[in-house]
Amino acid sequence: MFNVAKKTFTYGAYQVTLETGEIARQAGGAVLVSMDDTVVLVSAVGNKTAKPDQDFFPLTVDY
């Protein structure tokens, strides 16, 4: 099925969980970070080829 990786560790008084492989599988990379009642999904998507004559790296941040 899915190649799921999950890592849990303690950060101060908090239990932090990092998960990847099950959510946002169409993205180039995605990590679900959980700490107590807070959950954050971080994902990145990129193009394998550069556009001709483009001398900068466009970045879009959605939140």
mmCIF file of C-alpha atoms in Angstrom:
data_model
loop_
_atom_site.group_PDB
_atom_site.id
_atom_site.type_symbol
_atom_site.label_atom_id
_atom_site.label_comp_id
_atom_site.label_asym_id
_atom_site.label_seq_id
_atom_site.Cartn_x
_atom_site.Cartn_y
_atom_site.Cartn_z
ATOM 1 C CA MET A 1 0.000 0.000 0.000
ATOM 2 C CA PHE A 2 1.675 3.226 1.189
ATOM 3 C CA ASN A 3 5.282 3.694 2.234
ATOM 4 C CA VAL A 4 4.450 5.451 5.511
ATOM 5 C CA ALA A 5 7.130 6.734 7.892
ATOM 6 C CA LYS A 6 6.271 7.957 11.385
ATOM 7 C CA LYS A 7 8.624 9.350 14.030
ATOM 8 C CA THR A 8 7.608 10.462 17.513
ATOM 9 C CA PHE A 9 9.848 12.311 19.957
ATOM 10 C CA THR A 10 9.651 14.514 23.024
ATOM 11 C CA TYR A 11 10.343 18.236 22.711
ATOM 12 C CA GLY A 12 10.373 19.750 26.192
ATOM 13 C CA ALA A 13 7.004 18.872 27.695
ATOM 14 C CA TYR A 14 5.452 18.116 24.289
ATOM 15 C CA GLN A 15 5.062 14.951 22.251
ATOM 16 C CA VAL A 16 5.840 15.676 18.576
ATOM 17 C CA THR A 17 4.910 13.329 15.723
ATOM 18 C CA LEU A 18 6.202 13.566 12.141
ATOM 19 C CA GLU A 19 4.389 11.517 9.477
ATOM 20 C CA THR A 20 5.000 11.193 5.756
ATOM 21 C CA GLY A 21 3.885 8.925 2.932
ATOM 22 C CA GLU A 22 0.111 8.785 3.368
ATOM 23 C CA ILE A 23 -1.209 12.353 3.031
ATOM 24 C CA ALA A 24 -0.587 14.637 0.004
ATOM 25 C CA ARG A 25 0.977 11.869 -2.064
ATOM 26 C CA GLN A 26 0.772 13.922 -5.283
ATOM 27 C CA ALA A 27 3.177 16.484 -3.805
ATOM 28 C CA GLY A 28 6.922 16.141 -4.275
ATOM 29 C CA GLY A 29 7.247 15.884 -0.509
ATOM 30 C CA ALA A 30 4.871 16.247 2.421
ATOM 31 C CA VAL A 31 5.115 15.971 6.199
ATOM 32 C CA LEU A 32 2.307 16.065 8.745
ATOM 33 C CA VAL A 33 3.566 17.508 12.054
ATOM 34 C CA SER A 34 1.486 17.049 15.224
ATOM 35 C CA MET A 35 2.075 18.531 18.676
ATOM 36 C CA ASP A 36 -0.729 18.288 21.235
ATOM 37 C CA ASP A 37 -3.838 19.817 19.589
ATOM 38 C CA THR A 38 -1.889 21.463 16.746
ATOM 39 C CA VAL A 39 -1.449 19.774 13.357
ATOM 40 C CA VAL A 40 0.449 21.318 10.422
ATOM 41 C CA LEU A 41 0.754 19.912 6.893
ATOM 42 C CA VAL A 42 3.904 21.013 5.068
ATOM 43 C CA SER A 43 4.132 20.152 1.367
ATOM 44 C CA ALA A 44 6.395 21.077 -1.524
ATOM 45 C CA VAL A 45 5.916 20.721 -5.269
ATOM 46 C CA GLY A 46 8.507 21.474 -7.912
ATOM 47 C CA ASN A 47 8.982 21.253 -11.650
ATOM 48 C CA LYS A 48 11.725 18.954 -12.925
ATOM 49 C CA THR A 49 12.696 21.310 -15.749
ATOM 50 C CA ALA A 50 13.490 25.030 -15.630
ATOM 51 C CA LYS A 51 11.774 27.525 -17.884
ATOM 52 C CA PRO A 52 14.053 29.017 -20.530
ATOM 53 C CA ASP A 53 15.373 32.537 -19.845
ATOM 54 C CA GLN A 54 14.168 32.496 -16.243
ATOM 55 C CA ASP A 55 16.898 33.853 -13.966
ATOM 56 C CA PHE A 56 15.035 33.647 -10.642
ATOM 57 C CA PHE A 57 13.317 31.035 -8.525
ATOM 58 C CA PRO A 58 9.587 31.768 -8.148
ATOM 59 C CA LEU A 59 8.179 30.878 -4.744
ATOM 60 C CA THR A 60 4.566 30.803 -3.638
ATOM 61 C CA VAL A 61 3.580 30.368 0.006
ATOM 62 C CA ASP A 62 -0.026 29.435 0.786
ATOM 63 C CA TYR A 63 -1.236 29.357 4.369
#
